Short mmCIF file of C-alpha atoms and ligand atoms in Angstrom, two decimals:
data_model
loop_
_atom_site.label_atom_id
_atom_site.label_comp_id
_atom_site.label_asym_id
_atom_site.label_seq_id
_atom_site.Cartn_x
_atom_site.Cartn_y
_atom_site.Cartn_z
CA UNK A 1 47.14 104.05 -6.23
CA UNK A 2 47.36 103.78 -9.92
CA UNK A 3 51.28 103.24 -10.05
CA UNK A 4 51.02 100.89 -7.55
CA UNK A 5 48.38 98.58 -9.65
CA UNK A 6 50.18 99.18 -12.43
CA UNK A 7 53.42 97.58 -11.00
CA UNK A 8 51.52 94.65 -9.62
CA UNK A 9 49.93 93.68 -12.82
CA UNK A 10 53.36 93.55 -15.00
CA UNK A 11 54.81 91.50 -12.29
CA UNK A 12 52.29 89.24 -12.35
CA UNK A 13 51.75 89.58 -15.91
CA UNK A 14 55.23 88.66 -16.58
CA UNK A 15 55.46 86.00 -13.76
CA UNK A 16 52.64 83.99 -15.09
CA UNK A 17 54.06 84.27 -18.42
CA UNK A 18 57.60 82.57 -17.99
CA UNK A 19 56.04 80.30 -14.83
CA UNK A 20 53.74 78.63 -17.54
CA UNK A 21 55.46 75.56 -18.39
CA UNK A 22 55.33 74.61 -14.55
CA UNK A 23 51.35 75.49 -14.02
CA UNK A 24 52.04 77.42 -11.13
CA UNK A 25 52.70 81.46 -10.76
CA UNK A 26 55.55 81.69 -7.76
CA UNK A 27 53.78 83.41 -4.97
CA UNK A 28 54.61 87.72 -5.02
CA UNK A 29 55.59 88.54 -1.71
CA UNK A 30 56.38 92.68 -2.07
CA UNK A 31 59.56 93.44 -0.67
CA UNK A 32 58.58 96.73 2.00
CA UNK A 33 61.34 97.46 3.55
CA UNK A 34 61.91 101.19 1.48
CA UNK A 35 59.28 101.92 2.54
CA UNK A 36 56.78 103.53 5.28
CA UNK A 37 53.60 100.67 6.86
CA UNK A 38 51.01 103.33 5.53
CA UNK A 39 52.52 102.89 1.69
CA UNK A 40 52.10 99.12 1.59
CA UNK A 41 48.45 99.27 3.06
CA UNK A 42 47.54 99.74 -0.56
CA UNK A 43 48.64 96.16 -1.66
CA UNK A 44 45.99 94.44 0.27
CA UNK A 45 43.40 96.16 -1.85
CA UNK A 46 45.17 94.69 -4.91
CA UNK A 47 45.38 91.06 -3.80
CA UNK A 48 48.47 91.25 -2.08
CA UNK A 49 48.74 89.97 0.94
CA UNK A 50 51.97 89.12 1.46
CA UNK A 51 54.63 91.12 2.60
CA UNK A 52 59.14 90.63 3.07
CA UNK A 53 61.09 92.61 5.55
CA UNK A 54 65.09 92.15 5.95
CA UNK A 55 64.87 93.33 9.57
CA UNK A 56 63.30 92.56 12.93
CA UNK A 57 63.13 96.37 14.00
CA UNK A 58 61.01 97.00 11.02
CA UNK A 59 58.90 93.81 11.02
CA UNK A 60 58.39 94.82 14.96
CA UNK A 61 57.61 99.49 14.15
CA UNK A 62 55.80 98.33 10.75
CA UNK A 63 53.59 95.33 12.98
CA UNK A 64 51.20 97.29 14.79
CA UNK A 65 49.80 99.15 11.48
CA UNK A 66 50.36 95.68 8.54
CA UNK A 67 49.87 92.65 11.17
CA UNK A 68 46.35 92.60 10.67
CA UNK A 69 46.09 92.52 7.29
CA UNK A 70 49.01 91.10 6.01
CA UNK A 71 51.21 88.04 6.39
CA UNK A 72 55.13 88.92 7.14
CA UNK A 73 58.00 86.59 5.44
CA UNK A 74 61.42 87.59 7.68
CA UNK A 75 63.87 87.40 4.61
CA UNK A 76 67.60 88.88 6.04
CA UNK A 77 70.05 87.79 8.10
CA UNK A 78 68.71 86.71 11.64
CA UNK A 79 70.34 87.30 14.80
CA UNK A 80 69.99 84.42 17.26
CA UNK A 81 69.54 87.30 20.13
CA UNK A 82 66.59 88.55 17.99
CA UNK A 83 64.64 85.23 17.40
CA UNK A 84 62.65 86.09 20.21
CA UNK A 85 61.28 89.29 18.84
CA UNK A 86 59.69 87.93 15.96
CA UNK A 87 59.05 84.52 16.34
CA UNK A 88 55.16 84.95 17.31
CA UNK A 89 54.59 87.80 14.22
CA UNK A 90 56.38 85.61 11.14
CA UNK A 91 54.89 83.13 9.05
CA UNK A 92 57.94 81.84 7.82
CA UNK A 93 61.45 82.58 7.92
CA UNK A 94 63.85 82.92 4.39
CA UNK A 95 67.23 82.79 6.35
CA UNK A 96 67.81 80.17 8.54
CA UNK A 97 71.51 79.63 7.11
CA UNK A 98 73.58 78.03 10.12
CA UNK A 99 72.20 75.62 12.88
CA UNK A 100 72.81 77.27 15.81
CA UNK A 101 70.31 80.09 14.68
CA UNK A 102 68.00 76.46 13.85
CA UNK A 103 68.65 75.79 17.66
CA UNK A 104 67.55 78.94 18.84
CA UNK A 105 64.49 79.51 16.59
CA UNK A 106 63.64 75.83 17.95
CA UNK A 107 63.79 77.23 21.71
CA UNK A 108 61.65 80.21 21.26
CA UNK A 109 59.35 78.35 19.04
CA UNK A 110 58.30 75.66 21.87
CA UNK A 111 58.90 78.88 24.54
CA UNK A 112 55.71 80.16 22.55
CA UNK A 113 53.64 77.08 21.79
CA UNK A 114 53.91 77.11 17.83
CA UNK A 115 56.22 75.72 15.19
CA UNK A 116 58.47 78.19 13.07
CA UNK A 117 58.49 77.18 9.43
CA UNK A 118 61.80 77.78 7.71
CA UNK A 119 64.01 78.07 4.70
CA UNK A 120 66.85 77.41 4.12
CA UNK A 121 69.05 79.34 2.40
CA UNK A 122 71.70 77.87 -0.02
CA UNK A 123 74.80 79.62 -0.80
CA UNK A 124 74.34 78.79 -4.80
CA UNK A 125 77.20 80.78 -6.27
CA UNK A 126 79.83 80.22 -2.70
CA UNK A 127 79.96 83.69 -2.18
CA UNK A 128 82.66 83.65 0.52
CA UNK A 129 80.88 87.36 2.71
CA UNK A 130 77.10 85.71 1.69
CA UNK A 131 74.89 83.55 4.76
CA UNK A 132 74.21 80.36 3.22
CA UNK A 133 74.76 76.51 3.67
CA UNK A 134 77.24 75.75 0.17
CA UNK A 135 75.09 72.78 -1.58
CA UNK A 136 76.89 69.82 -0.78
CA UNK A 137 75.90 70.66 3.12
CA UNK A 138 72.40 70.89 2.76
CA UNK A 139 71.26 67.07 3.16
CA UNK A 140 72.96 66.53 6.81
CA UNK A 141 71.58 70.46 7.84
CA UNK A 142 68.17 69.18 6.24
CA UNK A 143 68.76 65.77 8.75
CA UNK A 144 69.68 68.22 11.70
CA UNK A 145 66.89 70.98 11.71
CA UNK A 146 64.55 66.76 11.15
CA UNK A 147 65.45 66.94 14.65
CA UNK A 148 63.76 70.53 15.83
CA UNK A 149 60.90 70.29 17.20
CA UNK A 150 60.52 74.09 17.12
CA UNK A 151 60.58 74.83 13.21
CA UNK A 152 59.70 72.88 10.07
CA UNK A 153 61.42 73.37 7.24
CA UNK A 154 59.79 74.45 4.54
CA UNK A 155 61.88 74.67 1.76
CA UNK A 156 64.91 76.51 0.28
CA UNK A 157 66.05 79.73 -0.74
CA UNK A 158 68.61 81.68 -2.46
CA UNK A 159 70.24 85.31 -3.04
CA UNK A 160 71.93 85.43 -6.06
CA UNK A 161 75.10 86.97 -6.84
CA UNK A 162 74.38 90.79 -7.78
CA UNK A 163 75.40 91.17 -11.50
CA UNK A 164 73.84 91.60 -14.77
CA UNK A 165 75.24 87.97 -16.82
CA UNK A 166 71.45 86.84 -17.09
CA UNK A 167 72.71 83.19 -18.53
CA UNK A 168 74.88 83.29 -15.97
CA UNK A 169 71.72 83.93 -13.15
CA UNK A 170 69.62 81.33 -15.40
CA UNK A 171 71.90 78.40 -14.73
CA UNK A 172 72.07 79.09 -10.83
CA UNK A 173 68.03 79.76 -10.18
CA UNK A 174 68.39 76.11 -12.57
CA UNK A 175 70.50 74.53 -10.48
CA UNK A 176 68.35 76.12 -7.08
CA UNK A 177 65.72 74.56 -8.65
CA UNK A 178 68.03 70.77 -9.08
CA UNK A 179 68.85 71.16 -5.19
CA UNK A 180 65.43 71.43 -4.51
CA UNK A 181 64.12 68.66 -6.60
CA UNK A 182 66.40 66.33 -5.05
CA UNK A 183 66.07 67.72 -1.84
CA UNK A 184 62.19 66.68 -2.66
CA UNK A 185 63.41 63.00 -3.66
CA UNK A 186 64.99 62.27 -0.81
CA UNK A 187 61.96 62.60 0.80
CA UNK A 188 63.69 63.61 5.01
CA UNK A 189 61.27 62.49 7.22
CA UNK A 190 59.84 65.82 9.30
CA UNK A 191 60.81 67.96 6.37
CA UNK A 192 58.31 69.26 3.94
CA UNK A 193 59.99 70.67 0.17
CA UNK A 194 56.94 72.90 -0.88
CA UNK A 195 58.50 76.23 -1.16
CA UNK A 196 61.41 78.01 -3.25
CA UNK A 197 62.58 81.12 -2.87
CA UNK A 198 64.47 82.88 -5.42
CA UNK A 199 64.99 86.25 -7.49
CA UNK A 200 63.90 89.68 -6.76
CA UNK A 201 63.34 92.87 -9.13
CA UNK A 202 66.14 92.31 -10.93
CA UNK A 203 65.62 88.72 -11.87
CA UNK A 204 62.70 87.25 -10.87
CA UNK A 205 61.50 87.11 -14.51
CA UNK A 206 64.52 84.62 -14.78
CA UNK A 207 63.35 82.61 -11.08
CA UNK A 208 59.77 82.12 -12.84
CA UNK A 209 61.05 80.76 -15.40
CA UNK A 210 63.48 78.09 -13.77
CA UNK A 211 60.94 76.96 -10.97
CA UNK A 212 60.33 79.64 -8.28
CA UNK A 213 57.18 79.11 -5.78
CA UNK A 214 58.11 82.47 -4.58
CA UNK A 215 59.38 85.57 -5.41
CA UNK A 216 60.98 88.34 -3.24
CA UNK A 217 60.07 91.59 -5.52
CA UNK A 218 60.67 95.40 -3.34
CA UNK A 219 62.72 98.28 -5.95
CA UNK A 220 60.33 97.15 -9.01
CA UNK A 221 57.11 97.80 -6.77
CA UNK A 222 57.73 100.40 -4.52
CA UNK A 223 60.20 102.92 -6.96
C1 PLP B 301 65.62 93.46 -0.66
C2 PLP B 301 65.80 91.79 -0.60
C3 PLP B 301 64.78 92.05 -1.92
C4 PLP B 301 63.80 92.63 -2.58
O1 PLP B 301 65.41 93.25 -3.47
P1 PLP B 301 64.53 94.11 -4.49
O2 PLP B 301 65.62 93.78 -5.71
O3 PLP B 301 64.59 95.57 -4.39
O4 PLP B 301 63.22 93.80 -5.49
C5 PLP B 301 64.59 90.51 -1.82
N1 PLP B 301 65.41 89.62 -0.88
C6 PLP B 301 66.04 89.97 0.44
C7 PLP B 301 66.76 89.20 1.04
C8 PLP B 301 66.05 91.21 0.30
O5 PLP B 301 67.12 91.79 0.80
#
């Protein structure tokens, strides 16, 4: 518990320092995929109430313990046939990366009587093995999503390449922020461009510096 408190404080201090020019520190989403639901509970006492999981099955399993105290974000790749299992239980899907998935989220959300907030995942480094919309297709994709009444786009998300090259990472984070700003200026009807989810344990400081509004931090808290 004391350890956890120290780690949360260290992450928050870094976020505040690096985001100072932006006037607002990014929201800390604690990625809890490494630990049991019970190990997550102390976070609530430290004021961390946003948690991220990358698998539908883990959300189902942890929900009975965590559902009351925490808002759960789905951050990992989502199969269309599993949307129905989380549609009522997550506050934000970060990983919308294709139109067929948007259509299924729309369908299930309307069935559940809600509008599902989503982020559009962008493949900013053009990695062939990774999900996400290529940069140049983001505007048309946002317009297509805006026609679906069961979803509401709230922003963009990116997962950076696994590299220690910090200048390269900072450049990609900055590029994401510029894309986010252009999307905001475009002011697409039915799209609320408010959140930019990027940065993980090894690079959340750079993401905060570049203007992230949400960071997803797992191992820096739990390992
Ligand atoms: C696991 C995961 C994270 C957190 O990664 P850490 O390096 O442990 O901080 C963030 N985003 C996604 C999509 C993940 O799957």
